[in-house]
Tab-separated table of C-alpha atoms in Angstrom:
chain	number	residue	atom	x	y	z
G	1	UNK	CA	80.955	64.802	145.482
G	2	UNK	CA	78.841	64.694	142.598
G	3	UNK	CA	75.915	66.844	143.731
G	4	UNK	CA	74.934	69.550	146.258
G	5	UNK	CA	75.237	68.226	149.864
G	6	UNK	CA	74.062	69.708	153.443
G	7	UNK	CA	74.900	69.248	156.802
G	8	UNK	CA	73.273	68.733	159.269
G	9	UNK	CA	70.678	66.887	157.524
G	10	UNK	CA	68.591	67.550	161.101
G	11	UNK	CA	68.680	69.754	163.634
G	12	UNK	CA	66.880	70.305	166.303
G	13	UNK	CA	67.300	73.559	168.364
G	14	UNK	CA	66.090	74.894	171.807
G	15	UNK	CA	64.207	78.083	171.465
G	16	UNK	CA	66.963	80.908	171.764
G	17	UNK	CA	69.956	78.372	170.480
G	18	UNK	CA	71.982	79.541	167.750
G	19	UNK	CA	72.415	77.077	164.824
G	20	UNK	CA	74.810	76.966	161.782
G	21	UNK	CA	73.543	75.090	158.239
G	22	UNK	CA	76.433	74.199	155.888
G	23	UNK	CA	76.373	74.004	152.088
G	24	UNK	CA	78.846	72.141	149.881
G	25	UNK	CA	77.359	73.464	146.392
G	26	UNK	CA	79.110	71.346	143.437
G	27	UNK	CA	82.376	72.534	142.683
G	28	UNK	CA	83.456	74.924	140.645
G	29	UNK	CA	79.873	76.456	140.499
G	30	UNK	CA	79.686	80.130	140.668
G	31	UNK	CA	75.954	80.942	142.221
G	32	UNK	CA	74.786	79.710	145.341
G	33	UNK	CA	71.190	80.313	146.930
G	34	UNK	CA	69.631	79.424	150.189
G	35	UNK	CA	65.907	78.595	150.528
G	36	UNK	CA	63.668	78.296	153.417
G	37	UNK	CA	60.813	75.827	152.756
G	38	UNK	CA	57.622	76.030	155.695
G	39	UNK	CA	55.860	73.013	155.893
G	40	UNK	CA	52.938	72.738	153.250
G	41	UNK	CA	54.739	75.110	151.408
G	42	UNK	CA	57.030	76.170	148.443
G	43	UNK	CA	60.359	77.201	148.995
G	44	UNK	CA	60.832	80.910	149.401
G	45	UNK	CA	64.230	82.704	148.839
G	46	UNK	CA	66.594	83.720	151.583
G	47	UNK	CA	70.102	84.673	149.675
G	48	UNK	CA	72.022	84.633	147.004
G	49	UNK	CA	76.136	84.637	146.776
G	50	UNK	CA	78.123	85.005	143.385
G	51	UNK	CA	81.486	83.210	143.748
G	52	UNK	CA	82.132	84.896	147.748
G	53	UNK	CA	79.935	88.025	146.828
G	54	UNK	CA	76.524	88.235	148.697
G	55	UNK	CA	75.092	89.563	146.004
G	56	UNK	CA	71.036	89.663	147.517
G	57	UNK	CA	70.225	89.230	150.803
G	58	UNK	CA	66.651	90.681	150.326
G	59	UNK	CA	65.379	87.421	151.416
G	60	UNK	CA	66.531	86.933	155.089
G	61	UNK	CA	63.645	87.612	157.627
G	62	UNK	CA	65.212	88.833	159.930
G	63	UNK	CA	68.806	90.163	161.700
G	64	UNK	CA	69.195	87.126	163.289
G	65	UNK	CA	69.521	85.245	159.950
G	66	UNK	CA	73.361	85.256	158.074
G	67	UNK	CA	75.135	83.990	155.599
G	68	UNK	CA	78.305	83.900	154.440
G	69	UNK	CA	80.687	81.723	151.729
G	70	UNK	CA	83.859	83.367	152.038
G	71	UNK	CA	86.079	81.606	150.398
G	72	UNK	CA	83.580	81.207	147.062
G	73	UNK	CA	82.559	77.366	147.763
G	74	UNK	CA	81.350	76.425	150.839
G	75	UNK	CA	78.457	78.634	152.392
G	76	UNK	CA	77.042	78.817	155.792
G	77	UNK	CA	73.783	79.901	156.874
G	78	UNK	CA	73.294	80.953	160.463
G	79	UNK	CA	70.187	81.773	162.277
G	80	UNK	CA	70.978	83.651	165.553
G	81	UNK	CA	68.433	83.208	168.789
G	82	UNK	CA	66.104	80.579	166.968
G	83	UNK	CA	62.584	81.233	166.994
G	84	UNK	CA	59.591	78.699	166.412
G	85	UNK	CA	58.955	80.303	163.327
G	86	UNK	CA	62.284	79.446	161.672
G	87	UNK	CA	61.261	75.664	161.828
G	88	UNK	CA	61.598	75.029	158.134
G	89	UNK	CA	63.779	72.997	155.677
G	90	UNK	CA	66.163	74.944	154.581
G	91	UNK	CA	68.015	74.080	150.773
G	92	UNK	CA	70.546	75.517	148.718
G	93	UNK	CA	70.970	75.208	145.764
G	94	UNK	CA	74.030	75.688	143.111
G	95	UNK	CA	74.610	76.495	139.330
G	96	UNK	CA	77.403	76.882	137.117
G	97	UNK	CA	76.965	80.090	136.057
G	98	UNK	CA	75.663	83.593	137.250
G	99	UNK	CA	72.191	84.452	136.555
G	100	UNK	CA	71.073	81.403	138.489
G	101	UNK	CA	69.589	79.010	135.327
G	102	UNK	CA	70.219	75.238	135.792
G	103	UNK	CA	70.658	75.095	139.673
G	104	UNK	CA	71.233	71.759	141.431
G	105	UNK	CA	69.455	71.436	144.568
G	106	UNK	CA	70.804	69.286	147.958
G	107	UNK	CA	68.540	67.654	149.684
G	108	UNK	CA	67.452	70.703	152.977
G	109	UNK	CA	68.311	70.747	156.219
G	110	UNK	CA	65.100	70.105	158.496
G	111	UNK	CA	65.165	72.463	161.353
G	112	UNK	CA	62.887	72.046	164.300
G	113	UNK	CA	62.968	74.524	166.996
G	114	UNK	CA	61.601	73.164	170.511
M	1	UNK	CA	56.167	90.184	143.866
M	2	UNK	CA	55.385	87.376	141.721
M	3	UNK	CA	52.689	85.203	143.442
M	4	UNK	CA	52.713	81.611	142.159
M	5	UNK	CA	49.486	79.596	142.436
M	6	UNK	CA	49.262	75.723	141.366
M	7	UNK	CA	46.164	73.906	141.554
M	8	UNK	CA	45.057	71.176	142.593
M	9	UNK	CA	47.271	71.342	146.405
M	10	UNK	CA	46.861	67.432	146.039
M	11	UNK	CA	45.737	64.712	143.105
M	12	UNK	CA	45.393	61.045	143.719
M	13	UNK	CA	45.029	59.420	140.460
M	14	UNK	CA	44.988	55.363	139.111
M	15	UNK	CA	47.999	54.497	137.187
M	16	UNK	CA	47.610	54.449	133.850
M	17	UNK	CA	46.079	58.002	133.897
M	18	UNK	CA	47.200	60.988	131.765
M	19	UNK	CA	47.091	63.888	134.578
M	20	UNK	CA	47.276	67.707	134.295
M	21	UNK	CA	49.020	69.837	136.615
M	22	UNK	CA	48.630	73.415	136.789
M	23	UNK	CA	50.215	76.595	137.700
M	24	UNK	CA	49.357	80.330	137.395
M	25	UNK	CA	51.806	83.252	137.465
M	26	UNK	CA	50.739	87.285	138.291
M	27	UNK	CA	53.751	88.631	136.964
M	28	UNK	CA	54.235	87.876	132.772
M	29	UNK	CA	57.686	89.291	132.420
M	30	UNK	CA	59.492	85.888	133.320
M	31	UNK	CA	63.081	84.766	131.803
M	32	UNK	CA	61.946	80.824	132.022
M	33	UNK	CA	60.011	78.818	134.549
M	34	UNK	CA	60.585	74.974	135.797
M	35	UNK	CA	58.727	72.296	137.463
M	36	UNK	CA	60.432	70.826	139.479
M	37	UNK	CA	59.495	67.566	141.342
M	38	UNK	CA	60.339	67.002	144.948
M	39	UNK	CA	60.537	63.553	147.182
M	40	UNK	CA	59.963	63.163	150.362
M	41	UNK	CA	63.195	63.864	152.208
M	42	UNK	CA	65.151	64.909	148.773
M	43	UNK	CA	65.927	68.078	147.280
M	44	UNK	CA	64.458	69.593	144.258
M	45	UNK	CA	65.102	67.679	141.079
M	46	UNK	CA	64.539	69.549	137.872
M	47	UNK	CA	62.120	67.918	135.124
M	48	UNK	CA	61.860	71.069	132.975
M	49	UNK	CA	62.441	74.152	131.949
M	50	UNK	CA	60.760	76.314	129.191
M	51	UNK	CA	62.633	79.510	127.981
M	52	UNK	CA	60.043	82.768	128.310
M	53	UNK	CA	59.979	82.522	123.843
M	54	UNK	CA	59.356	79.083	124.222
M	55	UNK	CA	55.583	77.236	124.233
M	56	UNK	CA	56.302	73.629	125.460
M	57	UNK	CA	59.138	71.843	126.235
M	58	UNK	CA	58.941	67.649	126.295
M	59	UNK	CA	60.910	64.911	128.164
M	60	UNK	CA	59.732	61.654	127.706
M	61	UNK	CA	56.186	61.279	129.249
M	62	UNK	CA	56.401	64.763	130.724
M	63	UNK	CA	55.066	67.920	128.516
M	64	UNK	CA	54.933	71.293	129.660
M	65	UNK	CA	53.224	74.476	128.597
M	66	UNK	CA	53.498	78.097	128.650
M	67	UNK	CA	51.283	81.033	128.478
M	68	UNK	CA	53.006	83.461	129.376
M	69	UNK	CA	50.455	86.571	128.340
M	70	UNK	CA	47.572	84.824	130.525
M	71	UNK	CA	50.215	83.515	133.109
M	72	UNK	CA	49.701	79.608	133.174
M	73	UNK	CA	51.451	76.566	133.170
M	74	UNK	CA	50.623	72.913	132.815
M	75	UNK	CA	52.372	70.240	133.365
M	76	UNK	CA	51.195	67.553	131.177
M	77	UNK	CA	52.011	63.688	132.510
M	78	UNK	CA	51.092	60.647	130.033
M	79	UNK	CA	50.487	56.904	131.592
M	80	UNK	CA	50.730	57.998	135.006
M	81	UNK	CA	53.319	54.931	137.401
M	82	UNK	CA	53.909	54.839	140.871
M	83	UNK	CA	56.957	55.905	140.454
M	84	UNK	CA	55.587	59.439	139.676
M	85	UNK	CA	53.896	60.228	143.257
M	86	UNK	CA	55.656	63.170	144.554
M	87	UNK	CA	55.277	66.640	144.960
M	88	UNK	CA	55.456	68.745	141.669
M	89	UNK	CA	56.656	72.475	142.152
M	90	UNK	CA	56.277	75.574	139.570
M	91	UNK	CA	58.957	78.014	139.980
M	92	UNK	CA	59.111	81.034	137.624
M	93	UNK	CA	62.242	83.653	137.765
M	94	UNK	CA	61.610	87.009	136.459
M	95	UNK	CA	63.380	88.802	133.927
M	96	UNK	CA	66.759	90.289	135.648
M	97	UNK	CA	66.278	88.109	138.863
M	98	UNK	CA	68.730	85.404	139.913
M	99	UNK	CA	65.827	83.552	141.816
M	100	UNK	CA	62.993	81.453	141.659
M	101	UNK	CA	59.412	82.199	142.780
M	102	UNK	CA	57.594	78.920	143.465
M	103	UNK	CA	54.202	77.750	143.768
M	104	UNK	CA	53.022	76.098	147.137
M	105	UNK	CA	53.178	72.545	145.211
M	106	UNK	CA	50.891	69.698	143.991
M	107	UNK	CA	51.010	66.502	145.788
M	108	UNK	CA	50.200	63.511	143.162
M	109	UNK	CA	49.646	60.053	144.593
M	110	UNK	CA	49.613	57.565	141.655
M	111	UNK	CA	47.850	54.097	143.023
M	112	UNK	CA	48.758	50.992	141.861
């Protein structure tokens, strides 16, 4: 495709469900960084992978929150016994090259957790 | 950690108007910041991006600023359209960082 895309584009989760987000960052770009946005707010940073490398995880709120991209594309982020508080939209966001400059951004996944 | 601040949280202006949008920064040693504008329901779309050794960067009616000793920002748009309301976002990345710090946004509503 010709830019970032995410799926689900809305989920909506029962308090204690787990849920998965997928990423399809454009291909054959290296970085890849999850977001969580709050409503009324700026996105904040979750993760970031190089290629299938992790690379910062500082981010993440908790250890229910996980991500992984193992094969260096595709990356999933999964939030483990959902909580109220993780209602957000969550992006990600993809660039060419390491060090994160000109990133192309997909359009979130709204999460709502009941 | 860098704190980003943009002010005014909203701004609903006539078209026609020249508007400007600002953002402060607590943390000087930044590699570049961008302003990014966002639509409802759409990612993040890029308008600009202004190295740290840079001043002001320009596309079309868009002009931005940097400051980066007092840590400010201003985005500068000319002949405000319709077309324009959205929210506008400041993000900053710091010197040996891979990501961006943003602001908490400005919503601009331009009325016809």
């Amino acid at each position: 495709g010709a830019g970032v895309s995410q799926s689900p584009r809305y989920k909506v989760a029962k308090r204690g469900q787990d849920v998965a987000l997928r990423c399809d960052p454009i291909s054959g770009h290296v970085s890849l960084f999850w977001y969580q946005q709050a409503l009324g707010q700026g996105p904040e940073f979750l993760t970031y992978f190089q290629n299938e490398a992790q690379l910062d995880k500082s981010g993440l709120p908790s250890d229910r929150f996980f991500a992984e991209r193992p094969e260096g594309s595709v990356s999933t982020l999964k939030i483990q016994r959902t909580q109220q508080e993780d209602s957000a939209v969550y992006l990600c966001a993809s660039s060419l090259t390491s060090g994160g400059a000109g990133e192309y951004f997909g359009p979130g996944t709204r999460l709502t957790v009941l | 950690k860098q704190e980003v601040t943009q002010i005014p949280a909203a701004l609903s202006v006539p078209e026609g108007e020249n508007l400007v949008l600002n953002c402060s920064f607590t943390d000087s040693a930044i590699y570049n910041l961008q302003w990014f504008r966002q639509d409802p329901g759409k990612g993040l779309t890029s308008l600009l991006l202004i190295q740290s050794s840079q001043r002001e960067q320009t596309s079309g009616r868009l002009n931005a600023s940097l400051d980066k000793s007092s840590g400010r920002s201003t985005l500068y748009i000319a002949a405000s359209q319709p077309g324009d309301s959205a929210t506008y976002l400041c993000a900053v990345r710091l010197t040996g960082a891979n990501n961006l710090f943003f602001g908490t946004g400005t919503r601009l509503t331009v009325i016809p």
